[in-house]
Amino acid sequence: MDEKTLKLWAITVTTTLLLKVSLAAGQEQHPLWEIEKILSGQKFIDLTHDFSPGIPHWPGFPEETRKTIYWYDKRPDIMGSGFYAEVFTHVGQWGTHVDPPAHFIKGGRTVDQIDPTEMVLPFVVIDVHEECAQNFDYVLTIERLKKWENDHGKIPPHAFVAMRTDWSKRWPDAEKMANKDRQGVAHYPGWSLPALKFLYEQRDVTASGHETTDTDPGVATSKDDYSLENYILSTNHYQIELLTNLDRVPEAGAIAITAFPKPKGGSGFPARVFAIVP
């Protein structure tokens, strides 16, 4: 167990003991507030890109548009005044976003059917940014996951597992994100099917995420192969795409919070994701 993991473990144990003592003594009627006090003393790392027209996105999707319809002062080109309001038009898979099962699986769960219990999770970060710097076509393997477990212990059930590639440092340059060669083939890292099956079938994780635009590596998506994303969503789990700031989160010991609006029957939506870091 590394130092940061040990620190979070100590915080958790201390919190539990303090709550038990205070409850036994009848001194604390709101134990969750005590947990909030402890969490508020930790670091909060935003893992979400700002979104706006012109950001990198899947090439088959239209551009975002925005229109101001109310402004503080009177203007002839808007509906009214006194406050600021806009109309946003964008695809659900825009910026840092959630993909629910229904994104690929007919009859699968939609955004509104993802339960809040799936949004506060142990955060596992697989740091492969050095490997990706040497090989743009890197794919995450079971062997690398087992190395993580050798270093930090078994991946906990119901975790959120993110692959750190540092690809988000290329944002918001769409050409650098796609990294296409002269033949138009994209070169960016991705997951592998054995690694995903290990996580979802043997470690019972709740969700996964990455910094690239796709689950599948660029050489696969260049051939319209999205089989890895299809696999994740077919297991009735969701994923988060286009994460950032994973370099500021330890490989083990943090908590992931994934939040997003609740469009009824929604096929996806921009998300706000952050980590609580010891």
mmCIF file with all atom_site columns, N, CA and C in Angstrom, residues 108-163:
data_model
loop_
_atom_site.group_PDB
_atom_site.id
_atom_site.type_symbol
_atom_site.label_atom_id
_atom_site.label_alt_id
_atom_site.label_comp_id
_atom_site.label_asym_id
_atom_site.label_entity_id
_atom_site.label_seq_id
_atom_site.pdbx_PDB_ins_code
_atom_site.Cartn_x
_atom_site.Cartn_y
_atom_site.Cartn_z
_atom_site.occupancy
_atom_site.B_iso_or_equiv
_atom_site.pdbx_formal_charge
_atom_site.auth_seq_id
_atom_site.auth_comp_id
_atom_site.auth_asym_id
_atom_site.auth_atom_id
_atom_site.pdbx_PDB_model_num
ATOM 1   N N  . GLY A 1 108 ? -31.174 -0.505 -24.166 1.00 0.00 ? 108 GLY A N  1
ATOM 2   C CA . GLY A 1 108 ? -30.310 -0.338 -23.003 1.00 0.00 ? 108 GLY A CA 1
ATOM 3   C C  . GLY A 1 108 ? -30.716 0.857  -22.155 1.00 0.00 ? 108 GLY A C  1
ATOM 4   N N  . ARG A 1 109 ? -30.110 0.947  -20.986 1.00 0.00 ? 109 ARG A N  1
ATOM 5   C CA . ARG A 1 109 ? -30.429 2.059  -20.080 1.00 0.00 ? 109 ARG A CA 1
ATOM 6   C C  . ARG A 1 109 ? -30.035 3.397  -20.698 1.00 0.00 ? 109 ARG A C  1
ATOM 7   N N  . THR A 1 110 ? -30.883 4.389  -20.492 1.00 0.00 ? 110 THR A N  1
ATOM 8   C CA . THR A 1 110 ? -30.606 5.748  -20.939 1.00 0.00 ? 110 THR A CA 1
ATOM 9   C C  . THR A 1 110 ? -30.028 6.563  -19.775 1.00 0.00 ? 110 THR A C  1
ATOM 10  N N  . VAL A 1 111 ? -29.623 7.782  -20.060 1.00 0.00 ? 111 VAL A N  1
ATOM 11  C CA . VAL A 1 111 ? -28.939 8.602  -19.051 1.00 0.00 ? 111 VAL A CA 1
ATOM 12  C C  . VAL A 1 111 ? -29.758 8.721  -17.769 1.00 0.00 ? 111 VAL A C  1
ATOM 13  N N  . ASP A 1 112 ? -31.053 8.946  -17.908 1.00 0.00 ? 112 ASP A N  1
ATOM 14  C CA . ASP A 1 112 ? -31.903 9.136  -16.736 1.00 0.00 ? 112 ASP A CA 1
ATOM 15  C C  . ASP A 1 112 ? -32.048 7.875  -15.894 1.00 0.00 ? 112 ASP A C  1
ATOM 16  N N  . GLN A 1 113 ? -31.653 6.724  -16.434 1.00 0.00 ? 113 GLN A N  1
ATOM 17  C CA . GLN A 1 113 ? -31.784 5.462  -15.704 1.00 0.00 ? 113 GLN A CA 1
ATOM 18  C C  . GLN A 1 113 ? -30.504 5.053  -14.974 1.00 0.00 ? 113 GLN A C  1
ATOM 19  N N  . ILE A 1 114 ? -29.475 5.869  -15.069 1.00 0.00 ? 114 ILE A N  1
ATOM 20  C CA . ILE A 1 114 ? -28.259 5.618  -14.290 1.00 0.00 ? 114 ILE A CA 1
ATOM 21  C C  . ILE A 1 114 ? -28.510 6.082  -12.865 1.00 0.00 ? 114 ILE A C  1
ATOM 22  N N  . ASP A 1 115 ? -28.349 5.182  -11.926 1.00 0.00 ? 115 ASP A N  1
ATOM 23  C CA . ASP A 1 115 ? -28.702 5.465  -10.535 1.00 0.00 ? 115 ASP A CA 1
ATOM 24  C C  . ASP A 1 115 ? -27.625 6.310  -9.852  1.00 0.00 ? 115 ASP A C  1
ATOM 25  N N  . PRO A 1 116 ? -28.008 7.206  -8.945  1.00 0.00 ? 116 PRO A N  1
ATOM 26  C CA . PRO A 1 116 ? -27.010 8.002  -8.220  1.00 0.00 ? 116 PRO A CA 1
ATOM 27  C C  . PRO A 1 116 ? -25.977 7.167  -7.468  1.00 0.00 ? 116 PRO A C  1
ATOM 28  N N  . THR A 1 117 ? -26.336 5.926  -7.095  1.00 0.00 ? 117 THR A N  1
ATOM 29  C CA . THR A 1 117 ? -25.355 5.079  -6.409  1.00 0.00 ? 117 THR A CA 1
ATOM 30  C C  . THR A 1 117 ? -24.192 4.695  -7.325  1.00 0.00 ? 117 THR A C  1
ATOM 31  N N  . GLU A 1 118 ? -24.347 4.922  -8.629  1.00 0.00 ? 118 GLU A N  1
ATOM 32  C CA . GLU A 1 118 ? -23.281 4.626  -9.596  1.00 0.00 ? 118 GLU A CA 1
ATOM 33  C C  . GLU A 1 118 ? -22.406 5.840  -9.879  1.00 0.00 ? 118 GLU A C  1
ATOM 34  N N  . MET A 1 119 ? -22.585 6.904  -9.107  1.00 0.00 ? 119 MET A N  1
ATOM 35  C CA . MET A 1 119 ? -21.899 8.160  -9.402  1.00 0.00 ? 119 MET A CA 1
ATOM 36  C C  . MET A 1 119 ? -20.856 8.565  -8.360  1.00 0.00 ? 119 MET A C  1
ATOM 37  N N  . VAL A 1 120 ? -20.781 7.845  -7.252  1.00 0.00 ? 120 VAL A N  1
ATOM 38  C CA . VAL A 1 120 ? -19.771 8.110  -6.218  1.00 0.00 ? 120 VAL A CA 1
ATOM 39  C C  . VAL A 1 120 ? -19.002 6.809  -6.022  1.00 0.00 ? 120 VAL A C  1
ATOM 40  N N  . LEU A 1 121 ? -17.753 6.777  -6.495  1.00 0.00 ? 121 LEU A N  1
ATOM 41  C CA . LEU A 1 121 ? -17.060 5.497  -6.657  1.00 0.00 ? 121 LEU A CA 1
ATOM 42  C C  . LEU A 1 121 ? -15.589 5.574  -6.260  1.00 0.00 ? 121 LEU A C  1
ATOM 43  N N  . PRO A 1 122 ? -15.021 4.452  -5.808  1.00 0.00 ? 122 PRO A N  1
ATOM 44  C CA . PRO A 1 122 ? -13.565 4.398  -5.636  1.00 0.00 ? 122 PRO A CA 1
ATOM 45  C C  . PRO A 1 122 ? -12.896 4.666  -6.987  1.00 0.00 ? 122 PRO A C  1
ATOM 46  N N  . PHE A 1 123 ? -11.857 5.484  -6.979  1.00 0.00 ? 123 PHE A N  1
ATOM 47  C CA . PHE A 1 123 ? -11.242 5.911  -8.231  1.00 0.00 ? 123 PHE A CA 1
ATOM 48  C C  . PHE A 1 123 ? -9.907  5.192  -8.448  1.00 0.00 ? 123 PHE A C  1
ATOM 49  N N  . VAL A 1 124 ? -9.843  4.430  -9.520  1.00 0.00 ? 124 VAL A N  1
ATOM 50  C CA . VAL A 1 124 ? -8.629  3.713  -9.907  1.00 0.00 ? 124 VAL A CA 1
ATOM 51  C C  . VAL A 1 124 ? -8.087  4.358  -11.174 1.00 0.00 ? 124 VAL A C  1
ATOM 52  N N  . VAL A 1 125 ? -6.832  4.806  -11.147 1.00 0.00 ? 125 VAL A N  1
ATOM 53  C CA . VAL A 1 125 ? -6.209  5.431  -12.311 1.00 0.00 ? 125 VAL A CA 1
ATOM 54  C C  . VAL A 1 125 ? -5.040  4.559  -12.764 1.00 0.00 ? 125 VAL A C  1
ATOM 55  N N  . ILE A 1 126 ? -5.114  4.094  -13.991 1.00 0.00 ? 126 ILE A N  1
ATOM 56  C CA . ILE A 1 126 ? -4.040  3.295  -14.575 1.00 0.00 ? 126 ILE A CA 1
ATOM 57  C C  . ILE A 1 126 ? -3.152  4.239  -15.381 1.00 0.00 ? 126 ILE A C  1
ATOM 58  N N  . ASP A 1 127 ? -1.974  4.518  -14.862 1.00 0.00 ? 127 ASP A N  1
ATOM 59  C CA . ASP A 1 127 ? -1.093  5.509  -15.465 1.00 0.00 ? 127 ASP A CA 1
ATOM 60  C C  . ASP A 1 127 ? -0.205  4.861  -16.531 1.00 0.00 ? 127 ASP A C  1
ATOM 61  N N  . VAL A 1 128 ? -0.536  5.083  -17.781 1.00 0.00 ? 128 VAL A N  1
ATOM 62  C CA . VAL A 1 128 ? 0.253   4.540  -18.894 1.00 0.00 ? 128 VAL A CA 1
ATOM 63  C C  . VAL A 1 128 ? 0.725   5.668  -19.808 1.00 0.00 ? 128 VAL A C  1
ATOM 64  N N  . HIS A 1 129 ? 0.866   6.878  -19.267 1.00 0.00 ? 129 HIS A N  1
ATOM 65  C CA . HIS A 1 129 ? 1.206   8.006  -20.134 1.00 0.00 ? 129 HIS A CA 1
ATOM 66  C C  . HIS A 1 129 ? 2.597   7.876  -20.746 1.00 0.00 ? 129 HIS A C  1
ATOM 67  N N  . GLU A 1 130 ? 3.526   7.242  -20.037 1.00 0.00 ? 130 GLU A N  1
ATOM 68  C CA . GLU A 1 130 ? 4.863   7.067  -20.599 1.00 0.00 ? 130 GLU A CA 1
ATOM 69  C C  . GLU A 1 130 ? 4.835   6.071  -21.759 1.00 0.00 ? 130 GLU A C  1
ATOM 70  N N  . GLU A 1 131 ? 4.076   5.007  -21.602 1.00 0.00 ? 131 GLU A N  1
ATOM 71  C CA . GLU A 1 131 ? 3.937   4.033  -22.682 1.00 0.00 ? 131 GLU A CA 1
ATOM 72  C C  . GLU A 1 131 ? 3.300   4.674  -23.915 1.00 0.00 ? 131 GLU A C  1
ATOM 73  N N  . CYS A 1 132 ? 2.296   5.543  -23.687 1.00 0.00 ? 132 CYS A N  1
ATOM 74  C CA . CYS A 1 132 ? 1.608   6.190  -24.803 1.00 0.00 ? 132 CYS A CA 1
ATOM 75  C C  . CYS A 1 132 ? 2.497   7.203  -25.512 1.00 0.00 ? 132 CYS A C  1
ATOM 76  N N  . ALA A 1 133 ? 3.410   7.827  -24.771 1.00 0.00 ? 133 ALA A N  1
ATOM 77  C CA . ALA A 1 133 ? 4.342   8.768  -25.395 1.00 0.00 ? 133 ALA A CA 1
ATOM 78  C C  . ALA A 1 133 ? 5.282   8.049  -26.356 1.00 0.00 ? 133 ALA A C  1
ATOM 79  N N  . GLN A 1 134 ? 5.568   6.794  -26.062 1.00 0.00 ? 134 GLN A N  1
ATOM 80  C CA . GLN A 1 134 ? 6.464   6.007  -26.904 1.00 0.00 ? 134 GLN A CA 1
ATOM 81  C C  . GLN A 1 134 ? 5.722   5.282  -28.024 1.00 0.00 ? 134 GLN A C  1
ATOM 82  N N  . ASN A 1 135 ? 4.436   5.009  -27.803 1.00 0.00 ? 135 ASN A N  1
ATOM 83  C CA . ASN A 1 135 ? 3.643   4.266  -28.778 1.00 0.00 ? 135 ASN A CA 1
ATOM 84  C C  . ASN A 1 135 ? 2.234   4.836  -28.806 1.00 0.00 ? 135 ASN A C  1
ATOM 85  N N  . PHE A 1 136 ? 1.955   5.648  -29.825 1.00 0.00 ? 136 PHE A N  1
ATOM 86  C CA . PHE A 1 136 ? 0.645   6.291  -29.912 1.00 0.00 ? 136 PHE A CA 1
ATOM 87  C C  . PHE A 1 136 ? -0.488  5.280  -30.047 1.00 0.00 ? 136 PHE A C  1
ATOM 88  N N  . ASP A 1 137 ? -0.180  4.080  -30.517 1.00 0.00 ? 137 ASP A N  1
ATOM 89  C CA . ASP A 1 137 ? -1.195  3.049  -30.715 1.00 0.00 ? 137 ASP A CA 1
ATOM 90  C C  . ASP A 1 137 ? -1.292  2.095  -29.519 1.00 0.00 ? 137 ASP A C  1
ATOM 91  N N  . TYR A 1 138 ? -0.812  2.516  -28.375 1.00 0.00 ? 138 TYR A N  1
ATOM 92  C CA . TYR A 1 138 ? -0.801  1.666  -27.173 1.00 0.00 ? 138 TYR A CA 1
ATOM 93  C C  . TYR A 1 138 ? -2.214  1.236  -26.805 1.00 0.00 ? 138 TYR A C  1
ATOM 94  N N  . VAL A 1 139 ? -2.338  -0.024 -26.384 1.00 0.00 ? 139 VAL A N  1
ATOM 95  C CA . VAL A 1 139 ? -3.603  -0.512 -25.829 1.00 0.00 ? 139 VAL A CA 1
ATOM 96  C C  . VAL A 1 139 ? -3.334  -1.102 -24.442 1.00 0.00 ? 139 VAL A C  1
ATOM 97  N N  . LEU A 1 140 ? -4.262  -0.851 -23.537 1.00 0.00 ? 140 LEU A N  1
ATOM 98  C CA . LEU A 1 140 ? -4.108  -1.305 -22.152 1.00 0.00 ? 140 LEU A CA 1
ATOM 99  C C  . LEU A 1 140 ? -4.304  -2.820 -22.064 1.00 0.00 ? 140 LEU A C  1
ATOM 100 N N  . THR A 1 141 ? -3.402  -3.487 -21.358 1.00 0.00 ? 141 THR A N  1
ATOM 101 C CA . THR A 1 141 ? -3.423  -4.944 -21.271 1.00 0.00 ? 141 THR A CA 1
ATOM 102 C C  . THR A 1 141 ? -3.778  -5.423 -19.869 1.00 0.00 ? 141 THR A C  1
ATOM 103 N N  . ILE A 1 142 ? -4.135  -6.701 -19.782 1.00 0.00 ? 142 ILE A N  1
ATOM 104 C CA . ILE A 1 142 ? -4.367  -7.312 -18.465 1.00 0.00 ? 142 ILE A CA 1
ATOM 105 C C  . ILE A 1 142 ? -3.097  -7.265 -17.636 1.00 0.00 ? 142 ILE A C  1
ATOM 106 N N  . GLU A 1 143 ? -1.949  -7.480 -18.272 1.00 0.00 ? 143 GLU A N  1
ATOM 107 C CA . GLU A 1 143 ? -0.684  -7.466 -17.540 1.00 0.00 ? 143 GLU A CA 1
ATOM 108 C C  . GLU A 1 143 ? -0.463  -6.130 -16.852 1.00 0.00 ? 143 GLU A C  1
ATOM 109 N N  . ARG A 1 144 ? -0.851  -5.030 -17.516 1.00 0.00 ? 144 ARG A N  1
ATOM 110 C CA . ARG A 1 144 ? -0.681  -3.715 -16.894 1.00 0.00 ? 144 ARG A CA 1
ATOM 111 C C  . ARG A 1 144 ? -1.655  -3.541 -15.732 1.00 0.00 ? 144 ARG A C  1
ATOM 112 N N  . LEU A 1 145 ? -2.847  -4.088 -15.849 1.00 0.00 ? 145 LEU A N  1
ATOM 113 C CA . LEU A 1 145 ? -3.804  -4.034 -14.741 1.00 0.00 ? 145 LEU A CA 1
ATOM 114 C C  . LEU A 1 145 ? -3.304  -4.832 -13.542 1.00 0.00 ? 145 LEU A C  1
ATOM 115 N N  . LYS A 1 146 ? -2.704  -5.981 -13.812 1.00 0.00 ? 146 LYS A N  1
ATOM 116 C CA . LYS A 1 146 ? -2.177  -6.804 -12.723 1.00 0.00 ? 146 LYS A CA 1
ATOM 117 C C  . LYS A 1 146 ? -0.971  -6.145 -12.068 1.00 0.00 ? 146 LYS A C  1
ATOM 118 N N  . LYS A 1 147 ? -0.205  -5.378 -12.843 1.00 0.00 ? 147 LYS A N  1
ATOM 119 C CA . LYS A 1 147 ? 0.891   -4.610 -12.246 1.00 0.00 ? 147 LYS A CA 1
ATOM 120 C C  . LYS A 1 147 ? 0.334   -3.569 -11.283 1.00 0.00 ? 147 LYS A C  1
ATOM 121 N N  . TRP A 1 148 ? -0.772  -2.924 -11.691 1.00 0.00 ? 148 TRP A N  1
ATOM 122 C CA . TRP A 1 148 ? -1.428  -1.970 -10.787 1.00 0.00 ? 148 TRP A CA 1
ATOM 123 C C  . TRP A 1 148 ? -1.815  -2.669 -9.488  1.00 0.00 ? 148 TRP A C  1
ATOM 124 N N  . GLU A 1 149 ? -2.375  -3.855 -9.598  1.00 0.00 ? 149 GLU A N  1
ATOM 125 C CA . GLU A 1 149 ? -2.796  -4.584 -8.402  1.00 0.00 ? 149 GLU A CA 1
ATOM 126 C C  . GLU A 1 149 ? -1.594  -5.011 -7.555  1.00 0.00 ? 149 GLU A C  1
ATOM 127 N N  . ASN A 1 150 ? -0.494  -5.337 -8.182  1.00 0.00 ? 150 ASN A N  1
ATOM 128 C CA . ASN A 1 150 ? 0.712   -5.659 -7.414  1.00 0.00 ? 150 ASN A CA 1
ATOM 129 C C  . ASN A 1 150 ? 1.196   -4.457 -6.625  1.00 0.00 ? 150 ASN A C  1
ATOM 130 N N  . ASP A 1 151 ? 1.000   -3.256 -7.187  1.00 0.00 ? 151 ASP A N  1
ATOM 131 C CA . ASP A 1 151 ? 1.457   -2.026 -6.531  1.00 0.00 ? 151 ASP A CA 1
ATOM 132 C C  . ASP A 1 151 ? 0.480   -1.511 -5.487  1.00 0.00 ? 151 ASP A C  1
ATOM 133 N N  . HIS A 1 152 ? -0.824  -1.704 -5.720  1.00 0.00 ? 152 HIS A N  1
ATOM 134 C CA . HIS A 1 152 ? -1.832  -1.027 -4.900  1.00 0.00 ? 152 HIS A CA 1
ATOM 135 C C  . HIS A 1 152 ? -2.861  -1.948 -4.259  1.00 0.00 ? 152 HIS A C  1
ATOM 136 N N  . GLY A 1 153 ? -2.835  -3.222 -4.576  1.00 0.00 ? 153 GLY A N  1
ATOM 137 C CA . GLY A 1 153 ? -3.852  -4.126 -4.069  1.00 0.00 ? 153 GLY A CA 1
ATOM 138 C C  . GLY A 1 153 ? -4.936  -4.369 -5.108  1.00 0.00 ? 153 GLY A C  1
ATOM 139 N N  . LYS A 1 154 ? -5.831  -5.266 -4.806  1.00 0.00 ? 154 LYS A N  1
ATOM 140 C CA . LYS A 1 154 ? -6.888  -5.653 -5.748  1.00 0.00 ? 154 LYS A CA 1
ATOM 141 C C  . LYS A 1 154 ? -7.795  -4.468 -6.075  1.00 0.00 ? 154 LYS A C  1
ATOM 142 N N  . ILE A 1 155 ? -8.131  -4.335 -7.345  1.00 0.00 ? 155 ILE A N  1
ATOM 143 C CA . ILE A 1 155 ? -9.061  -3.285 -7.756  1.00 0.00 ? 155 ILE A CA 1
ATOM 144 C C  . ILE A 1 155 ? -10.384 -3.499 -7.030  1.00 0.00 ? 155 ILE A C  1
ATOM 145 N N  . PRO A 1 156 ? -10.859 -2.471 -6.310  1.00 0.00 ? 156 PRO A N  1
ATOM 146 C CA . PRO A 1 156 ? -12.079 -2.670 -5.510  1.00 0.00 ? 156 PRO A CA 1
ATOM 147 C C  . PRO A 1 156 ? -13.318 -2.815 -6.379  1.00 0.00 ? 156 PRO A C  1
ATOM 148 N N  . PRO A 1 157 ? -14.302 -3.574 -5.918  1.00 0.00 ? 157 PRO A N  1
ATOM 149 C CA . PRO A 1 157 ? -15.567 -3.660 -6.667  1.00 0.00 ? 157 PRO A CA 1
ATOM 150 C C  . PRO A 1 157 ? -16.250 -2.299 -6.727  1.00 0.00 ? 157 PRO A C  1
ATOM 151 N N  . HIS A 1 158 ? -17.022 -2.088 -7.777  1.00 0.00 ? 158 HIS A N  1
ATOM 152 C CA . HIS A 1 158 ? -17.789 -0.856 -7.978  1.00 0.00 ? 158 HIS A CA 1
ATOM 153 C C  . HIS A 1 158 ? -16.898 0.364  -8.182  1.00 0.00 ? 158 HIS A C  1
ATOM 154 N N  . ALA A 1 159 ? -15.679 0.153  -8.649  1.00 0.00 ? 159 ALA A N  1
ATOM 155 C CA . ALA A 1 159 ? -14.764 1.266  -8.886  1.00 0.00 ? 159 ALA A CA 1
ATOM 156 C C  . ALA A 1 159 ? -15.046 1.945  -10.225 1.00 0.00 ? 159 ALA A C  1
ATOM 157 N N  . PHE A 1 160 ? -14.537 3.167  -10.335 1.00 0.00 ? 160 PHE A N  1
ATOM 158 C CA . PHE A 1 160 ? -14.436 3.847  -11.619 1.00 0.00 ? 160 PHE A CA 1
ATOM 159 C C  . PHE A 1 160 ? -12.974 3.747  -12.032 1.00 0.00 ? 160 PHE A C  1
ATOM 160 N N  . VAL A 1 161 ? -12.707 3.133  -13.177 1.00 0.00 ? 161 VAL A N  1
ATOM 161 C CA . VAL A 1 161 ? -11.335 2.913  -13.629 1.00 0.00 ? 161 VAL A CA 1
ATOM 162 C C  . VAL A 1 161 ? -11.054 3.813  -14.825 1.00 0.00 ? 161 VAL A C  1
ATOM 163 N N  . ALA A 1 162 ? -10.045 4.671  -14.689 1.00 0.00 ? 162 ALA A N  1
ATOM 164 C CA . ALA A 1 162 ? -9.672  5.581  -15.765 1.00 0.00 ? 162 ALA A CA 1
ATOM 165 C C  . ALA A 1 162 ? -8.284  5.249  -16.274 1.00 0.00 ? 162 ALA A C  1
ATOM 166 N N  . MET A 1 163 ? -8.115  5.348  -17.577 1.00 0.00 ? 163 MET A N  1
ATOM 167 C CA . MET A 1 163 ? -6.805  5.148  -18.186 1.00 0.00 ? 163 MET A CA 1
ATOM 168 C C  . MET A 1 163 ? -6.157  6.509  -18.430 1.00 0.00 ? 163 MET A C  1
#
